[in-house]
PDB file of C-alpha atoms in Angstrom:
ATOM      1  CA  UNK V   3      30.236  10.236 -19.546  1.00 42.00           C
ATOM      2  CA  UNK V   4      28.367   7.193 -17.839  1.00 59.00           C
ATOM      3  CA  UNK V   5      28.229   6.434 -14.041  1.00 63.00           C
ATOM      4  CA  UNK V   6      26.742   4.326 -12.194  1.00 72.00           C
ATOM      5  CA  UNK V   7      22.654   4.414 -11.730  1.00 75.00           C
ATOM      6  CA  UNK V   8      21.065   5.227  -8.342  1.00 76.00           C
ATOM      7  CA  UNK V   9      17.338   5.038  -8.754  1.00 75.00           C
ATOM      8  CA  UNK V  10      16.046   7.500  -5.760  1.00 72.00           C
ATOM      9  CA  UNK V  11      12.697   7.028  -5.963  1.00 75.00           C
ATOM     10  CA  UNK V  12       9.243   5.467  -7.797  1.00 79.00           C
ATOM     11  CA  UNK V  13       6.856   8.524  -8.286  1.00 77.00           C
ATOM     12  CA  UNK V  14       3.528   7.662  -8.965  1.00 78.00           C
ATOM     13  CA  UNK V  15       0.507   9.993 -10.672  1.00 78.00           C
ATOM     14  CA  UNK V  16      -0.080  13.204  -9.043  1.00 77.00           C
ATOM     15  CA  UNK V  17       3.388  13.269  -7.341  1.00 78.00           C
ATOM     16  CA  UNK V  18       6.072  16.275  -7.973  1.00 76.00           C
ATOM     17  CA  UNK V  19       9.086  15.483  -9.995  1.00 76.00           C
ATOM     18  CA  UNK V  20      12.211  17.543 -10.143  1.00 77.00           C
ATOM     19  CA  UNK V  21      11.837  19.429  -6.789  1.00 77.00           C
ATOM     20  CA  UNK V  22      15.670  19.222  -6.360  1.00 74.00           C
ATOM     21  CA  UNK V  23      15.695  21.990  -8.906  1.00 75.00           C
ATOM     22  CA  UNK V  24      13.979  24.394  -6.837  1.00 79.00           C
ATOM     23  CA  UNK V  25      16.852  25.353  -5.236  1.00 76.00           C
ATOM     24  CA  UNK V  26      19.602  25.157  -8.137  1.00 79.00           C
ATOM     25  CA  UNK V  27      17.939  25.877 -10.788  1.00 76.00           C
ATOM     26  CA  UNK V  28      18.774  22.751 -12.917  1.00 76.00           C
ATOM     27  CA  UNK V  29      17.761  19.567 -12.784  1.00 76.00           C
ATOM     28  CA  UNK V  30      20.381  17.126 -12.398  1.00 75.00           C
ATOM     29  CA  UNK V  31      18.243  13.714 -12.337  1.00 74.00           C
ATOM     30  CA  UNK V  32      16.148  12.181 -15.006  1.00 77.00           C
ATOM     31  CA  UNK V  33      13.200  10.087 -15.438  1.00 77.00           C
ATOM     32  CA  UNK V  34      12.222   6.802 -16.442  1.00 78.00           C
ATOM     33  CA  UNK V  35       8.590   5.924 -16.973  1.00 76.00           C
ATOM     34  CA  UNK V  36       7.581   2.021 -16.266  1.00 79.00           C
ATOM     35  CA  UNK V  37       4.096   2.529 -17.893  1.00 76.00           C
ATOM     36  CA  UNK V  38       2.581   4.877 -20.211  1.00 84.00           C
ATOM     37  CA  UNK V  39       2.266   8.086 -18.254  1.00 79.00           C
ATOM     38  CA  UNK V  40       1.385  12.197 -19.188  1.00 84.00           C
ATOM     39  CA  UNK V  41       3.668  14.022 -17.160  1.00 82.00           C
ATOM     40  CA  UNK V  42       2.539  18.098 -16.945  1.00 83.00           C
ATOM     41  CA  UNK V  43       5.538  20.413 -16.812  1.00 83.00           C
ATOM     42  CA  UNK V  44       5.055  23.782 -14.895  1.00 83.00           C
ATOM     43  CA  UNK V  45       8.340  26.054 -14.776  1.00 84.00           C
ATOM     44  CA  UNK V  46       8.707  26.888 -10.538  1.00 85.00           C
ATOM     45  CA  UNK V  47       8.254  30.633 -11.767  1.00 86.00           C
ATOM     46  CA  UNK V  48       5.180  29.683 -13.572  1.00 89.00           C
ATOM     47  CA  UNK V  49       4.152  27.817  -9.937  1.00 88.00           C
ATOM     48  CA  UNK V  50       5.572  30.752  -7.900  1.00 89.00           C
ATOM     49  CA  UNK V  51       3.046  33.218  -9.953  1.00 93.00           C
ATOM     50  CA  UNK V  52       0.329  30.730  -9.967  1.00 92.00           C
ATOM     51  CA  UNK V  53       0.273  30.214  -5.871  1.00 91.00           C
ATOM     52  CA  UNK V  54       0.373  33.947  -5.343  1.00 93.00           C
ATOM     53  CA  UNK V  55      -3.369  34.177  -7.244  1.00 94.00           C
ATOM     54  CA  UNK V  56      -4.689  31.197  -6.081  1.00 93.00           C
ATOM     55  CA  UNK V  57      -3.613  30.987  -2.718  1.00 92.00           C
ATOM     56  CA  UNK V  58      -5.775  27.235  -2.518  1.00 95.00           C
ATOM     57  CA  UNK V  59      -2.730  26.369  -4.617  1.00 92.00           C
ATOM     58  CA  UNK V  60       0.001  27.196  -2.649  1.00 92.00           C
ATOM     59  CA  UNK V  61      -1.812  25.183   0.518  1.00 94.00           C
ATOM     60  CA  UNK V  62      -1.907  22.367  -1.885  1.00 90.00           C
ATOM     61  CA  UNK V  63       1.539  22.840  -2.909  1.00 88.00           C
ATOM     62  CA  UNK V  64       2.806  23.180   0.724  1.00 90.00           C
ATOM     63  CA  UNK V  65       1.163  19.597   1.537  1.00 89.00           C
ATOM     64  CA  UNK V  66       2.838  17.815  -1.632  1.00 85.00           C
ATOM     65  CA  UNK V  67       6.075  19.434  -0.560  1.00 85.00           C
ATOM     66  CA  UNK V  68       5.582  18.064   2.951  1.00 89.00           C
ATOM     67  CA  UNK V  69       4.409  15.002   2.077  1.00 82.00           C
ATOM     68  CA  UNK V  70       7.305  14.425  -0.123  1.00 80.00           C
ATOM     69  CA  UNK V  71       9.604  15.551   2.902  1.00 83.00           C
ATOM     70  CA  UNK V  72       7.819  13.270   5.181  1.00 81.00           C
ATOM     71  CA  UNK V  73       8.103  10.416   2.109  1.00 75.00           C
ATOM     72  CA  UNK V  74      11.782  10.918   1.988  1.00 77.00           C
ATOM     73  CA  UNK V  75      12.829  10.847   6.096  1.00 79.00           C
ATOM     74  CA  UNK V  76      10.997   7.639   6.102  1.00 72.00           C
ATOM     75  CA  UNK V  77      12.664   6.267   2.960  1.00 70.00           C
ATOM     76  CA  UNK V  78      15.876   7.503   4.824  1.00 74.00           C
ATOM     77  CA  UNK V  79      15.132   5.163   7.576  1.00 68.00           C
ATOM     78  CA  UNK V  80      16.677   2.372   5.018  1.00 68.00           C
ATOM     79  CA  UNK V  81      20.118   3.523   6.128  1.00 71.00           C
ATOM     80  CA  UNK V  82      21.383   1.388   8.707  1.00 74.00           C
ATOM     81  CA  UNK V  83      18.295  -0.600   8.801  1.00 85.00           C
ATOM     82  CA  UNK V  84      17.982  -5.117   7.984  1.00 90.00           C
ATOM     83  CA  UNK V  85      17.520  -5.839   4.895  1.00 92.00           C
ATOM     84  CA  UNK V  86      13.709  -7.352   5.546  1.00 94.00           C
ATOM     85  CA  UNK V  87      12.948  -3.740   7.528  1.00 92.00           C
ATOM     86  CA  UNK V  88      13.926  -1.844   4.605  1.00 91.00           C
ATOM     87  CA  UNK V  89      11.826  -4.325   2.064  1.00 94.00           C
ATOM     88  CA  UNK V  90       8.986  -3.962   4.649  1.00 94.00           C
ATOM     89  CA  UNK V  91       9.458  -0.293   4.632  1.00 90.00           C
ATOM     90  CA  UNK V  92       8.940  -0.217   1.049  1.00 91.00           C
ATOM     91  CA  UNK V  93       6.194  -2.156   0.689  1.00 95.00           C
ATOM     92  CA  UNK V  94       4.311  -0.345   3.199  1.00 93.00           C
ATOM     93  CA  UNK V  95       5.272   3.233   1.426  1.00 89.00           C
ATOM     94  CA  UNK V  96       3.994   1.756  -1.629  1.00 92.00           C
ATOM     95  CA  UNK V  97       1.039   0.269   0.333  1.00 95.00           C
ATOM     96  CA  UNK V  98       0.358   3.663   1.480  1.00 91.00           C
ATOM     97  CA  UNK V  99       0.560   5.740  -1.594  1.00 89.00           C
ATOM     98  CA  UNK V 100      -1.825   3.640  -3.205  1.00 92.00           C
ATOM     99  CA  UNK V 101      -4.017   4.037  -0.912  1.00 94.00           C
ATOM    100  CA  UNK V 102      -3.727   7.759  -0.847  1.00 89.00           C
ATOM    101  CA  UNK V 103      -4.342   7.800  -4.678  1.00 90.00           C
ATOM    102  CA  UNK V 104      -7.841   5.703  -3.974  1.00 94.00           C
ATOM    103  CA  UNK V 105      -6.645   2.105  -5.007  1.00 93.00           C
ATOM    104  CA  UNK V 106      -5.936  -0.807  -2.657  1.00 95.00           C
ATOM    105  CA  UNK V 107      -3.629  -0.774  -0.001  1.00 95.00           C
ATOM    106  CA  UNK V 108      -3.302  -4.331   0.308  1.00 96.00           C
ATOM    107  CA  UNK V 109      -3.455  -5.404  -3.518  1.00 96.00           C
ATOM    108  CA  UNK V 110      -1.289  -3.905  -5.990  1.00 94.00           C
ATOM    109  CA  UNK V 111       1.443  -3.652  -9.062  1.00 91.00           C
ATOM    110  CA  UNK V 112       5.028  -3.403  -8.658  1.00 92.00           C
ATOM    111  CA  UNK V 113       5.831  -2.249 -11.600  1.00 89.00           C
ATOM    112  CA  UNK V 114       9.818  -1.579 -11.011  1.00 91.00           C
ATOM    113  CA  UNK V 115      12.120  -4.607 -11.546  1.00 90.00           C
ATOM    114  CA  UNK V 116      13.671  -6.532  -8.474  1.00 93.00           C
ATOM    115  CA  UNK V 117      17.090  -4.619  -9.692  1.00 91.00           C
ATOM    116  CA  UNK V 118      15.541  -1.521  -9.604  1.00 89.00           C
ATOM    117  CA  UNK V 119      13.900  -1.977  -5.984  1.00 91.00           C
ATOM    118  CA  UNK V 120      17.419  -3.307  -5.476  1.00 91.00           C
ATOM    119  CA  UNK V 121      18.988  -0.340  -6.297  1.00 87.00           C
ATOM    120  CA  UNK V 122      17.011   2.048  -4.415  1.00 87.00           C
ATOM    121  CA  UNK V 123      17.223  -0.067  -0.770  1.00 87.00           C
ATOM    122  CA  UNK V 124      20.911  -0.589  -1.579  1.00 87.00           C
ATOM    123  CA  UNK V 125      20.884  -4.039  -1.940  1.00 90.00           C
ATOM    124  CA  UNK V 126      21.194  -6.700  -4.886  1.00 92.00           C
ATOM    125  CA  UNK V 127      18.257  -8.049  -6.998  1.00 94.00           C
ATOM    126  CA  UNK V 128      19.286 -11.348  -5.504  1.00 96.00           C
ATOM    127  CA  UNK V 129      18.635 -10.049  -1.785  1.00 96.00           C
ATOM    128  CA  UNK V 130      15.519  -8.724  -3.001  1.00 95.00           C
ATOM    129  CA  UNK V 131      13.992 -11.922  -4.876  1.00 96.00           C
ATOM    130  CA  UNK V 132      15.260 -13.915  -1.603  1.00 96.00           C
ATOM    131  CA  UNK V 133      13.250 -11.057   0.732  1.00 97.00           C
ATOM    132  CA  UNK V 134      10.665 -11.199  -1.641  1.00 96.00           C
ATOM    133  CA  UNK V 135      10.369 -15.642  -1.127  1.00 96.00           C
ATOM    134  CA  UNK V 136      10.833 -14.770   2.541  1.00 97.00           C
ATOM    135  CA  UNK V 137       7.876 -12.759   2.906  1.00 97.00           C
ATOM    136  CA  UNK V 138       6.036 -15.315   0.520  1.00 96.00           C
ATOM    137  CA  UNK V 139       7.049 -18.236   2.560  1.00 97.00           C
ATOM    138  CA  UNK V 140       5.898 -16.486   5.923  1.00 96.00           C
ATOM    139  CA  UNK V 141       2.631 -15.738   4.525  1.00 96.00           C
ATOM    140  CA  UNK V 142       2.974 -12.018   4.737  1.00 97.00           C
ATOM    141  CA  UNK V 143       2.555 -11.379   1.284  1.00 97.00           C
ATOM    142  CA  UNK V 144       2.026 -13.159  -2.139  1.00 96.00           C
ATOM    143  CA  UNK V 145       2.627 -12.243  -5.732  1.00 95.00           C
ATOM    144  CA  UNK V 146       1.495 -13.493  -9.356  1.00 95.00           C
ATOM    145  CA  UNK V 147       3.772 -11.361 -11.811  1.00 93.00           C
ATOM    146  CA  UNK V 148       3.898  -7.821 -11.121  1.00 93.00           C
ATOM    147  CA  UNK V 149       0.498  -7.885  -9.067  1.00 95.00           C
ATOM    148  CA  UNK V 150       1.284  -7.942  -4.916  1.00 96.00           C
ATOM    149  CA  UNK V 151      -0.868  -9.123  -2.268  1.00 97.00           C
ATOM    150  CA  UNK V 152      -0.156  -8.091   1.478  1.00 97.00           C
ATOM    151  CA  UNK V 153      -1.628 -10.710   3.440  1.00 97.00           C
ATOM    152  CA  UNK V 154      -0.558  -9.812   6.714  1.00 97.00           C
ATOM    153  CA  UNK V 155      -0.381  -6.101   7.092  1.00 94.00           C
ATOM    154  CA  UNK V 156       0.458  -6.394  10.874  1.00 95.00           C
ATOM    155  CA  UNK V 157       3.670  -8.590  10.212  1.00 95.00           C
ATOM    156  CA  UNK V 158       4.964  -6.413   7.704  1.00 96.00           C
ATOM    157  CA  UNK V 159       4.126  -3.165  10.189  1.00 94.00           C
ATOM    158  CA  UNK V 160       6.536  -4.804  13.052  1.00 95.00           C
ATOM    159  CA  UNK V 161       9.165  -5.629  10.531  1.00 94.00           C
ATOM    160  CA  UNK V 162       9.274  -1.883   9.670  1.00 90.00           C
ATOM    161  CA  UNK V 163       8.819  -0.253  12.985  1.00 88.00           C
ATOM    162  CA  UNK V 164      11.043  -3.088  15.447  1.00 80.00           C
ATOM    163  CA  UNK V 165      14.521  -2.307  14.858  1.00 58.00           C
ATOM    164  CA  UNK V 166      15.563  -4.664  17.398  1.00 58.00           C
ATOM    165  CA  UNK V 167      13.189  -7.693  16.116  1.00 56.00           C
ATOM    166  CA  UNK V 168      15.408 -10.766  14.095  1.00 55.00           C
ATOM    167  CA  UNK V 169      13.386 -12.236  11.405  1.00 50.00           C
ATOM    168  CA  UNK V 170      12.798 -15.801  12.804  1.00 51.00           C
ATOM    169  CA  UNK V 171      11.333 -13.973  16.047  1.00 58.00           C
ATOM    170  CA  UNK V 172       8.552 -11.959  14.087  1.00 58.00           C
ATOM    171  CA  UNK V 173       6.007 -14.943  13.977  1.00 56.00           C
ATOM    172  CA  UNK V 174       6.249 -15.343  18.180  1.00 57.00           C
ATOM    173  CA  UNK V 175       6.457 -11.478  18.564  1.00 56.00           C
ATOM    174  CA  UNK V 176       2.957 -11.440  16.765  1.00 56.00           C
ATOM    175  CA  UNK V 177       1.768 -14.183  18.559  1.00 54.00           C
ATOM    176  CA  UNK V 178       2.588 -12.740  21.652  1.00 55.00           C
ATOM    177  CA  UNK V 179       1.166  -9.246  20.764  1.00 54.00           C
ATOM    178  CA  UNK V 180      -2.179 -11.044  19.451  1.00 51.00           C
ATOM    179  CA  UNK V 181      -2.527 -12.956  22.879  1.00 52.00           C
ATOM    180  CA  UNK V 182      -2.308  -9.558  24.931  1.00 53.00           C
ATOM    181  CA  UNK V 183      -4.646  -8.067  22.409  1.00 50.00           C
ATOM    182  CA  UNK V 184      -6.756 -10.757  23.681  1.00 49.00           C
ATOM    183  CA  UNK V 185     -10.396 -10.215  25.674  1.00 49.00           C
ATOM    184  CA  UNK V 186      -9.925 -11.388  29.591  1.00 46.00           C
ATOM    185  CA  UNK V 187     -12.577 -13.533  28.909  1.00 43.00           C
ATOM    186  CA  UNK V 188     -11.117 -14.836  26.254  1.00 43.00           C
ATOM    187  CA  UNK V 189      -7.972 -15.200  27.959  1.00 43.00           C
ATOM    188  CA  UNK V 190      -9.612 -17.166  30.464  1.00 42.00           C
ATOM    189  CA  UNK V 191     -11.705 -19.401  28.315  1.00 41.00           C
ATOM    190  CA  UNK V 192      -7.997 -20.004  26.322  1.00 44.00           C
ATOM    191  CA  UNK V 193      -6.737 -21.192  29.605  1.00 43.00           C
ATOM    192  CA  UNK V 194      -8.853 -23.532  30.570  1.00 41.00           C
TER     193      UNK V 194
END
């Protein structure tokens, strides 16, 4: 039988797949690679055995569990949120893993099709190509192909933290947090 697709996530290399299946015992979910990739499977026994001799490895596998569970509450944030909050969101998690991995945070290749990003925010691949020539337009990021440029990290940081901001009032928001960022002297020279 063949439902409907829900993608629930984009893991990337050194991330844990199939966790779910820790506590059932089967894995319900499957996998799609975008790229060539080696994936390693470890049976959770195998792991359970493993971090009780090396007990290194059970720290480690503590902080990928908790950075997963951390990963997850913020994706969850995309419940209930605009539609350029959760694209901001996104980018920023994808900004951020990158970056944790030792690449760029601010350049970068989306390798997942607008339908797929689509599917995982809960919105169309039309909402998301529209989001995606907002952003563009605004100057907050730009794109050739699959390759992703954030060129304005702060405006993409108050989309995804201000749940109260509209879109059309993020460019006088940042202004107005710039100006108070502002040296007095500054401030007084700006004046004059």
């Amino acid at each position: 039988m063949r439902g409907k697709q829900y993608v629930t996530g984009f893991h990337m290399a050194g991330e844990l797949l199939g966790m779910s299946a820790i506590s059932s015992g089967f894995q319900d979910n499957n996998a799609m690679a975008l790229e060539d990739s080696e994936v390693c499977e470890v049976p959770f026994l195998h792991l359970q055995e493993l971090c009780a001799e090396v007990p290194i490895l059970q720290q480690h596998f503590h902080r990928m569990l908790s950075d997963e569970i951390n990963r997850e509450q913020r994706i969850m944030r995309f419940l209930g949120s605009r539609a350029e909050q959760r694209f901001a969101i996104f980018l920023l998690d994808l900004s951020a893993r990158y970056a944790a991995r030792g690449y760029s945070s601010s350049h970068f290749q989306v390798l997942m099709s607008r339908e797929d990003i689509g599917n995982h925010m809960g919105l169309t691949m039309e909402s998301i190509s529209r989001l995606m020539s907002k952003f563009r337009k605004n100057g907050w990021i730009d794109t050739d192909g699959k390759n992703l440029r954030i060129c304005d990290y702060g405006a993409i940081e108050t989309i995804a933290n201000d749940d109260d901001i509209e879109a059309q009032d993020i460019a006088t928001t940042l202004s107005r947090k710039a100006k108070a960022r502002q040296p007095l002297s500054s401030k007084a020279t700006a004046n004059h």
